[in-house]
Short mmCIF file of C-alpha atoms and ligand atoms in Angstrom, two decimals:
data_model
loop_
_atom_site.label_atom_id
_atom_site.label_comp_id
_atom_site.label_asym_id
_atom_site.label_seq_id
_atom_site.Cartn_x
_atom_site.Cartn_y
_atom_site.Cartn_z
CA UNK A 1 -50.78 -17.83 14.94
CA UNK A 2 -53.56 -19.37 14.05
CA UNK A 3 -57.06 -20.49 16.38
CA UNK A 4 -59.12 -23.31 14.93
CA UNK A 5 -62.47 -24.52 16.97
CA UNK A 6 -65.08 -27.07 16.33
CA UNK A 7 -67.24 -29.09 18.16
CA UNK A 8 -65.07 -32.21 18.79
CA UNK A 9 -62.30 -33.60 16.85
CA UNK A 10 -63.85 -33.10 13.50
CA UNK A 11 -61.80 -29.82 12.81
CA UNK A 12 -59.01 -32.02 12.94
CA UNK A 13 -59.50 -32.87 9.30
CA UNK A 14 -58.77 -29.30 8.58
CA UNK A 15 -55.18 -29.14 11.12
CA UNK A 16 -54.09 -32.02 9.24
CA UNK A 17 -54.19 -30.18 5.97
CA UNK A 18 -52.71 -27.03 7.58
CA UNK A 19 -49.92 -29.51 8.46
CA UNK A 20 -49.34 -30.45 5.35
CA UNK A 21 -49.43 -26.80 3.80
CA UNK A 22 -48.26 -25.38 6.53
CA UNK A 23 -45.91 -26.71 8.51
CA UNK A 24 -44.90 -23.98 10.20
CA UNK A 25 -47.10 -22.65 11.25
CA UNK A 26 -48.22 -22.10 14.89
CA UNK A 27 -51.88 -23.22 15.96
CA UNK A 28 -54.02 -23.31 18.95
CA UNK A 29 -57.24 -25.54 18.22
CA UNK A 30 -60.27 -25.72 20.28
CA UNK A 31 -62.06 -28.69 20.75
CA UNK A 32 -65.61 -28.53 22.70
CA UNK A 33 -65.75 -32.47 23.42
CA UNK A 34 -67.81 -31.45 26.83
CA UNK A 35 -70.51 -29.99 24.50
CA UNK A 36 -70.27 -31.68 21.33
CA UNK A 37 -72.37 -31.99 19.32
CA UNK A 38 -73.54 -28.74 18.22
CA UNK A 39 -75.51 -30.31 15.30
CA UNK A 40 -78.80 -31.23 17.10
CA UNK A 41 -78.87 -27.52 19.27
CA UNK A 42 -80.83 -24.74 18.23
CA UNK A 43 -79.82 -21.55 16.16
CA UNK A 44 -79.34 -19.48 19.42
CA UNK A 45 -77.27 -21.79 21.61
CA UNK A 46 -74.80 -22.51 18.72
CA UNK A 47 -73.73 -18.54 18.45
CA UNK A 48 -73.45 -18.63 22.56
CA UNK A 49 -71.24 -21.39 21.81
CA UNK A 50 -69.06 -20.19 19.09
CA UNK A 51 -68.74 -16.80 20.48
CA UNK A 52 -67.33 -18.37 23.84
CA UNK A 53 -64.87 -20.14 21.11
CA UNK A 54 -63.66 -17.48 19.74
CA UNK A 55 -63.30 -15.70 22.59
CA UNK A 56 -61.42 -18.22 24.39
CA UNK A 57 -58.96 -17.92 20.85
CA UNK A 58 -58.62 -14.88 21.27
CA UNK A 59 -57.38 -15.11 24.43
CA UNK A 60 -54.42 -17.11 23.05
CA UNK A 61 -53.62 -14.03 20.75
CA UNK A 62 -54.44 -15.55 17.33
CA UNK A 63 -54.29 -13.57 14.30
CA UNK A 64 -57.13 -15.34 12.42
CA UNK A 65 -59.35 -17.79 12.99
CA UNK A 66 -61.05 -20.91 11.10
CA UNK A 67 -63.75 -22.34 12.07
CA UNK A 68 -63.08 -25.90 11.21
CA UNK A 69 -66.98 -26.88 12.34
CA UNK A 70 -70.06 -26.76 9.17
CA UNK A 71 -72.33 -26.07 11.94
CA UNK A 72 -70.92 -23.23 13.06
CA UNK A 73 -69.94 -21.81 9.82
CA UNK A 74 -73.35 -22.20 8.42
CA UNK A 75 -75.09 -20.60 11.36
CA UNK A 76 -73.50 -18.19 12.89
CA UNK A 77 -70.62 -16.62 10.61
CA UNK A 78 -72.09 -13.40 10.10
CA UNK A 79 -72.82 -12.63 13.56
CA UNK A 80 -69.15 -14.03 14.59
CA UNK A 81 -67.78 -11.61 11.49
CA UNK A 82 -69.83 -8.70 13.11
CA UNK A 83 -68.86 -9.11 16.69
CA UNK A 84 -65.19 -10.07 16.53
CA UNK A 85 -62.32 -7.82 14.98
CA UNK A 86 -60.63 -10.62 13.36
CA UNK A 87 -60.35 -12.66 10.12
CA UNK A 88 -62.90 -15.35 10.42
CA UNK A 89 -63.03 -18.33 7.70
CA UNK A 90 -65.45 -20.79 7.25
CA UNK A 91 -66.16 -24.02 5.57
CA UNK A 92 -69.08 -23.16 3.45
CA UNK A 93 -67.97 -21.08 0.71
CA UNK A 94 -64.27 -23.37 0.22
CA UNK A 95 -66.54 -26.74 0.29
CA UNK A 96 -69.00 -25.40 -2.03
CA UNK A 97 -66.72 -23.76 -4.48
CA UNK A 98 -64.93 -27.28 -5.07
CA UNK A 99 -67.83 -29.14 -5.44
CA UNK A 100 -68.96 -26.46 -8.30
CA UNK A 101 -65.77 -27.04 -9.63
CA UNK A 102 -65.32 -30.95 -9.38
CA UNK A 103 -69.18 -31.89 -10.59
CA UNK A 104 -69.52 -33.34 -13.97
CA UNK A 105 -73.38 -33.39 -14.24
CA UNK A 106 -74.39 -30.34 -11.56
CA UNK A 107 -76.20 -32.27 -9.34
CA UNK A 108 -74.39 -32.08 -5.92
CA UNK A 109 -74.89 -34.43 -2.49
CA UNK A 110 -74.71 -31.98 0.82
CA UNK A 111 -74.57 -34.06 4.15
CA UNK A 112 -74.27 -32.53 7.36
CA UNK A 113 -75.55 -32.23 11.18
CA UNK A 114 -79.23 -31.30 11.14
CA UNK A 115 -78.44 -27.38 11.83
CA UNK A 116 -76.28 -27.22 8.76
CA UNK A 117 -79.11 -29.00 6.45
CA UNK A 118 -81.61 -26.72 7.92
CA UNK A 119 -79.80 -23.54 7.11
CA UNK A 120 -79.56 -24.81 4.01
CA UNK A 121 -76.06 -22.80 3.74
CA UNK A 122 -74.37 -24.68 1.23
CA UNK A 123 -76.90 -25.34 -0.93
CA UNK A 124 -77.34 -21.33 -0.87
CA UNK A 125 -73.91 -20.83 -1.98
CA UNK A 126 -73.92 -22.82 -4.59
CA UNK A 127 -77.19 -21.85 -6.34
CA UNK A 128 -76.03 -17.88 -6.00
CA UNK A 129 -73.23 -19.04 -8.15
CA UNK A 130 -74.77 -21.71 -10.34
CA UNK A 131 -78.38 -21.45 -10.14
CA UNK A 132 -78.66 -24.29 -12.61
CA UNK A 133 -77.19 -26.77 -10.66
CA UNK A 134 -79.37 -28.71 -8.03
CA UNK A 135 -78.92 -29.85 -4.66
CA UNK A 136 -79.89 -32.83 -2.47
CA UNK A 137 -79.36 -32.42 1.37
CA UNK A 138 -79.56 -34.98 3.86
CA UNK A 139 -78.96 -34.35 7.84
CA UNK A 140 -76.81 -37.51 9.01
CA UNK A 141 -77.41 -36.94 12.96
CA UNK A 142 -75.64 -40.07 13.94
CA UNK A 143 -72.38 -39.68 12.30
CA UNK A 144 -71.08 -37.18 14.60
CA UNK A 145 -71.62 -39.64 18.13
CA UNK A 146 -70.36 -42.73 15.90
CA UNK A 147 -67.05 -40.55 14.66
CA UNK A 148 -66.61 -39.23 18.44
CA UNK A 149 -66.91 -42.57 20.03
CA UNK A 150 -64.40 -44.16 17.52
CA UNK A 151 -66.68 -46.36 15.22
CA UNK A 152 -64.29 -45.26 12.42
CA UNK A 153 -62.42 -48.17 11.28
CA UNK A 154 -63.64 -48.54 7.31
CA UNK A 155 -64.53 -51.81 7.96
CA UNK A 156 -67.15 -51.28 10.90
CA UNK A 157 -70.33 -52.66 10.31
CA UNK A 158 -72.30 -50.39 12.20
CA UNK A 159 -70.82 -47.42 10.53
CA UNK A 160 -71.38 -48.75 7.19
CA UNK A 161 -75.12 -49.82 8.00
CA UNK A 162 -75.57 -46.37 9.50
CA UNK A 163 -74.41 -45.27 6.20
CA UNK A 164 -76.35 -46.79 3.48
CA UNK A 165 -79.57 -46.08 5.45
CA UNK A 166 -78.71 -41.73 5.36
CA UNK A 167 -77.19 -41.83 1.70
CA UNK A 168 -80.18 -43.64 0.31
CA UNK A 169 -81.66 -40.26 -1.59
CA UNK A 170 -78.54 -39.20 -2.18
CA UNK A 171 -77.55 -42.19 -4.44
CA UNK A 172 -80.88 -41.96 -5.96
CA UNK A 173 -80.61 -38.45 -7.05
CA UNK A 174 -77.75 -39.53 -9.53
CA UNK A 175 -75.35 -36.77 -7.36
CA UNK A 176 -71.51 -37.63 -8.96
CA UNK A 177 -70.16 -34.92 -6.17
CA UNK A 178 -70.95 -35.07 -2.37
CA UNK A 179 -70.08 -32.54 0.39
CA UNK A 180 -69.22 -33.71 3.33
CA UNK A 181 -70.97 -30.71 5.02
CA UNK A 182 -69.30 -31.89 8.62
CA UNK A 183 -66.05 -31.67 9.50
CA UNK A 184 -66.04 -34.65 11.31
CA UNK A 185 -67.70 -36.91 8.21
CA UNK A 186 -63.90 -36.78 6.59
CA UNK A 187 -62.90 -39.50 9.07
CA UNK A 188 -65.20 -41.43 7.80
CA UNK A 189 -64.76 -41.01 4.32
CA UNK A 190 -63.88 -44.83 3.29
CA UNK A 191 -67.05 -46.23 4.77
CA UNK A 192 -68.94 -43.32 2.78
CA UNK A 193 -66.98 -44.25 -0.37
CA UNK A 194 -67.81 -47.65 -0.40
CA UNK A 195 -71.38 -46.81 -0.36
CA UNK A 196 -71.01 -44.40 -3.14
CA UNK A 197 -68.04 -45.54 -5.18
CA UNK A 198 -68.26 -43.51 -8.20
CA UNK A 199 -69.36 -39.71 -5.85
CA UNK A 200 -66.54 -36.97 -5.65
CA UNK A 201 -66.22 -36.97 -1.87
CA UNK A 202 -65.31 -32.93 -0.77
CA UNK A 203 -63.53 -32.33 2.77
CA UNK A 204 -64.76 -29.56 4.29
CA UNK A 205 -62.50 -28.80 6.53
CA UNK A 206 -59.25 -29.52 4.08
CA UNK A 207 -61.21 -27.20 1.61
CA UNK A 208 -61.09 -24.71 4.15
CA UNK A 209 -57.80 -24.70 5.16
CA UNK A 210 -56.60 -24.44 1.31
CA UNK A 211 -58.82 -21.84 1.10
CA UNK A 212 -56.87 -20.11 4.38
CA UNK A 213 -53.72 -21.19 3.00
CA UNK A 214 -53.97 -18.90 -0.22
CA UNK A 215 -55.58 -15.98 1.93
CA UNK A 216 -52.87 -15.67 4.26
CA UNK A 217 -49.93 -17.60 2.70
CA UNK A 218 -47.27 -19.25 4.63
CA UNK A 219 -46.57 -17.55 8.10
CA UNK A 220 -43.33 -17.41 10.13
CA UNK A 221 -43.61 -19.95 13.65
CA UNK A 222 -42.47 -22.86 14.98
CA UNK A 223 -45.06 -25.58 13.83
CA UNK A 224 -46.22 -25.49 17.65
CA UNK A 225 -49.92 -26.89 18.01
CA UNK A 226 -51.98 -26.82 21.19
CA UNK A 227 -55.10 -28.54 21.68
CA UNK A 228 -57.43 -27.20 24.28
CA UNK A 229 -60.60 -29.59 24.85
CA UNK A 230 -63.53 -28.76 27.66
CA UNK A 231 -63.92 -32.09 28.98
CA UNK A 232 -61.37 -35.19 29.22
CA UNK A 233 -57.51 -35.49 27.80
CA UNK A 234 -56.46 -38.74 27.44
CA UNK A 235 -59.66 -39.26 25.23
CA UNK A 236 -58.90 -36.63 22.88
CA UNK A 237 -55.07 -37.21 22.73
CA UNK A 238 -55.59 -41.10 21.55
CA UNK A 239 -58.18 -40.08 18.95
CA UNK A 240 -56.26 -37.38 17.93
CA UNK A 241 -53.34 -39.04 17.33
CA UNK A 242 -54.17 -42.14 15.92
CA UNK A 243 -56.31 -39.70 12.87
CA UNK A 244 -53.65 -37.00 12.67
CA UNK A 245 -51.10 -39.91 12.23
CA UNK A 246 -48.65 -38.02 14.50
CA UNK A 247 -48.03 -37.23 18.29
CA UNK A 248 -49.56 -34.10 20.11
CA UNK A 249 -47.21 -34.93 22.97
CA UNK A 250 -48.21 -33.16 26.51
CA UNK A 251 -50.15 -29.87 24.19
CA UNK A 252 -53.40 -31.60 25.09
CA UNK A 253 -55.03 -29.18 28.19
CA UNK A 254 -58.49 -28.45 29.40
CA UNK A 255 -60.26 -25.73 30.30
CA UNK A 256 -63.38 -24.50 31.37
CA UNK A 257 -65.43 -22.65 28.32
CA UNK A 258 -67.97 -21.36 29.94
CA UNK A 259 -65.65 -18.84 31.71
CA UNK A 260 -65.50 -16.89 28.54
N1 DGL B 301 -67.74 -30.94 13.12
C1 DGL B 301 -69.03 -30.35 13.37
C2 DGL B 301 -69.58 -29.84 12.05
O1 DGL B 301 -68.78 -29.64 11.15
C3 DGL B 301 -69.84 -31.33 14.12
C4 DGL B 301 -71.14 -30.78 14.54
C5 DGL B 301 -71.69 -31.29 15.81
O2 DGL B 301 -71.05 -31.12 16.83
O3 DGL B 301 -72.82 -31.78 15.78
O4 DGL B 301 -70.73 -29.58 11.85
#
């Protein structure tokens, strides 16, 4: 079984392609809605969070985890690998090993919550393995609260207008691949497109879970998913449902993260 966490309902992008790969197997996913958004917190407070995550996974027995979230991944990985006895995968090194590999010109577009741009993670990875290519990183604060409050429809104007205004350098820099450093920037991906039609657009958390997929391979289950969210259901489960394109039934339940 395994635990996926992230912020909100961005690590959703990465259970829909563990669907797809995986359909059977069994996954308990973690969604922090009372907290989210991790982006805009400091250093500190996002490995209090994450290790309350993953301890509230590992509660639910999982065998490995993913953490379906750019923030966390690209701040506080190592200390998660250190303190927990249990496979941990990120986003950062399966998002920046497909841009590397689907850039024509090596100049790659990294967006993300203003954590992940600071920690300048993914631009990291990819210069330690292709120090020639260059990087342009922008932090798009606003697209988390316009993704969680459902201003995703690919024709919303605000979402669009919110879009052109944070890709601006990023068109300018001639990028032909983009990273969508966030897992929640997938559902967004059409408005994003239209600003940049010609960019690669790279999904973090579907990178991720491909990368997952070929680590551990197809597992024996029953294609059960729970969702666990700290603050309210019915939210979640209409979101949820209407991106994953499928129903998550009565496996929506809250609980209180701060008791772990
Ligand atoms: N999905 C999270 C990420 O990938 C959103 C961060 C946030 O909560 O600000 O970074």
């Amino acid at each position: 079984m395994i635990g996926v966490f992230d912020s909100g309902m961005g690590g959703l992008t990465a259970i829909k392609q563990i669907v797809k790969m995986m359909p059977d197997e069994d996954i308990v996913y973690f969604g922090d809605t009372g907290r989210v958004p991790y982006g805009t917190r400091s250093k500190d407070t996002i490995i209090k969070y994450a290790c309350q995550d993953v301890r509230f996974l590992l509660s639910k027995k999982v065998d490995a985890i993913l953490i379906a979230c750019g923030t966390v991944s690209a701040n506080a990985i190592s200390v998660l690998r250190e303190q927990f006895d249990v496979p941990i995968f990120g986003v950062v090194e399966a998002a920046s090993e497909k841009a590397i590999e689907l850039t024509r010109n090596g100049v790659i577009g990294i967006i993300g919550t203003n954590a992940t741009v600071k920690s300048n993670a993914y631009a990291n990875h990819i210069n330690a393995l292709r120090p020639d290519f260059s990087t342009v990183s922008t932090p798009c604060p606003l697209f988390v609260p316009l993704v969680e409050n459902g201003f995703t429809d690919e024709n919303n104007e605000i979402t669009r207008l919110t879009c052109e205004h944070y890709l601006r350098d990023i068109k300018e820099s001639g990028a032909d691949t983009l990273i969508l450093g966030c897992t929640h920037y997938p559902i967004i991906a059409p408005v994003i497109q239209k600003v940049l039609p010609e960019v690669s657009l790279v999904n973090t958390g579907a990178e991720a879970a491909v990368r997952l997929f070929e680590k551990i391979g197809k597992q024996a289950g029953q294609g059960r998913i729970e969702y666990y969210v700290s603050d309210d259901i019915a939210s979640f489960k209409s979101a949820a449902e209407l991106f994953l394109e499928m129903p998550v039934g009565d496996n929506v339940f809250k609980i209180d993260i701060e008791k772990y």
